[in-house]
Amino acid sequence: MKASELRTKSGEELNKELGELLKAQFGMRMQHATQQLQNTSQLRKTQRDIARVRTVLSQKAAAK
């Protein structure tokens, strides 16, 4: 997911996306802890996507 794609979304859509990413991250952390996660690089990608969404949200809030 790119930041330019995120900037076109509304604040409500971004909050929904953030919630989905946080749930996905939690699930992956649990799988990793129980040695069931095959692709461990997904954890880092999801973490970075969460940071992107939070950054765009804060930018939108600062612009108001």
C-alpha positions as a printed Julia matrix, in Angstrom:
64×3 Matrix{Float64}:
   0.0     0.0    0.0
   1.35    3.39  -0.94
   0.98    6.65   0.94
  -0.45    8.31  -2.19
  -3.28    5.76  -2.19
  -3.95    6.46   1.48
  -4.1    10.23   0.99
  -7.09    9.83  -1.35
  -9.12    8.06   1.36
 -11.28    9.79   3.94
 -10.53    9.77   7.65
 -13.25    7.2    8.29
 -11.84    4.85   5.65
  -8.36    5.27   7.1
  -9.57    4.41  10.6
 -11.27    1.29   9.23
  -8.08    0.31   7.38
  -6.05    0.88  10.55
  -8.36   -1.4   12.52
  -8.05   -4.16   9.93
  -4.27   -3.87   9.88
  -4.06   -4.0   13.68
  -6.21   -7.16  13.74
  -4.05   -8.73  11.04
  -0.9    -7.81  12.96
  -2.27   -9.38  16.14
  -3.13  -12.58  14.3
   0.32  -12.75  12.75
   2.0   -12.15  16.12
   0.04  -15.04  17.61
   0.96  -17.3   14.7
   4.6   -16.3   15.04
   4.57  -17.05  18.76
   3.19  -20.54  18.13
   5.62  -21.2   15.26
   2.79  -21.29  12.67
   3.68  -18.2   10.65
   5.3   -19.2    7.37
   6.1   -15.78   5.91
   7.65  -13.74   8.7
   8.32  -10.77   6.42
   4.56  -10.08   6.46
   4.91   -8.86  10.05
   7.28   -6.08   9.03
   5.17   -5.13   5.99
   2.04   -4.89   8.12
   3.87   -2.82  10.74
   5.01   -0.38   8.07
   1.51   -0.16   6.59
   0.17    0.7   10.06
   2.77    3.44  10.38
   1.81    4.82   6.95
  -1.87    4.94   7.85
  -1.15    6.63  11.18
   1.11    9.17   9.47
  -1.53   10.09   6.9
  -4.15   10.35   9.64
  -1.98   12.74  11.64
  -1.23   14.79   8.52
  -4.94   15.11   7.8
  -5.61   16.12  11.41
  -2.86   18.75  11.3
  -4.23   20.18   8.05
  -7.61   20.96   9.65
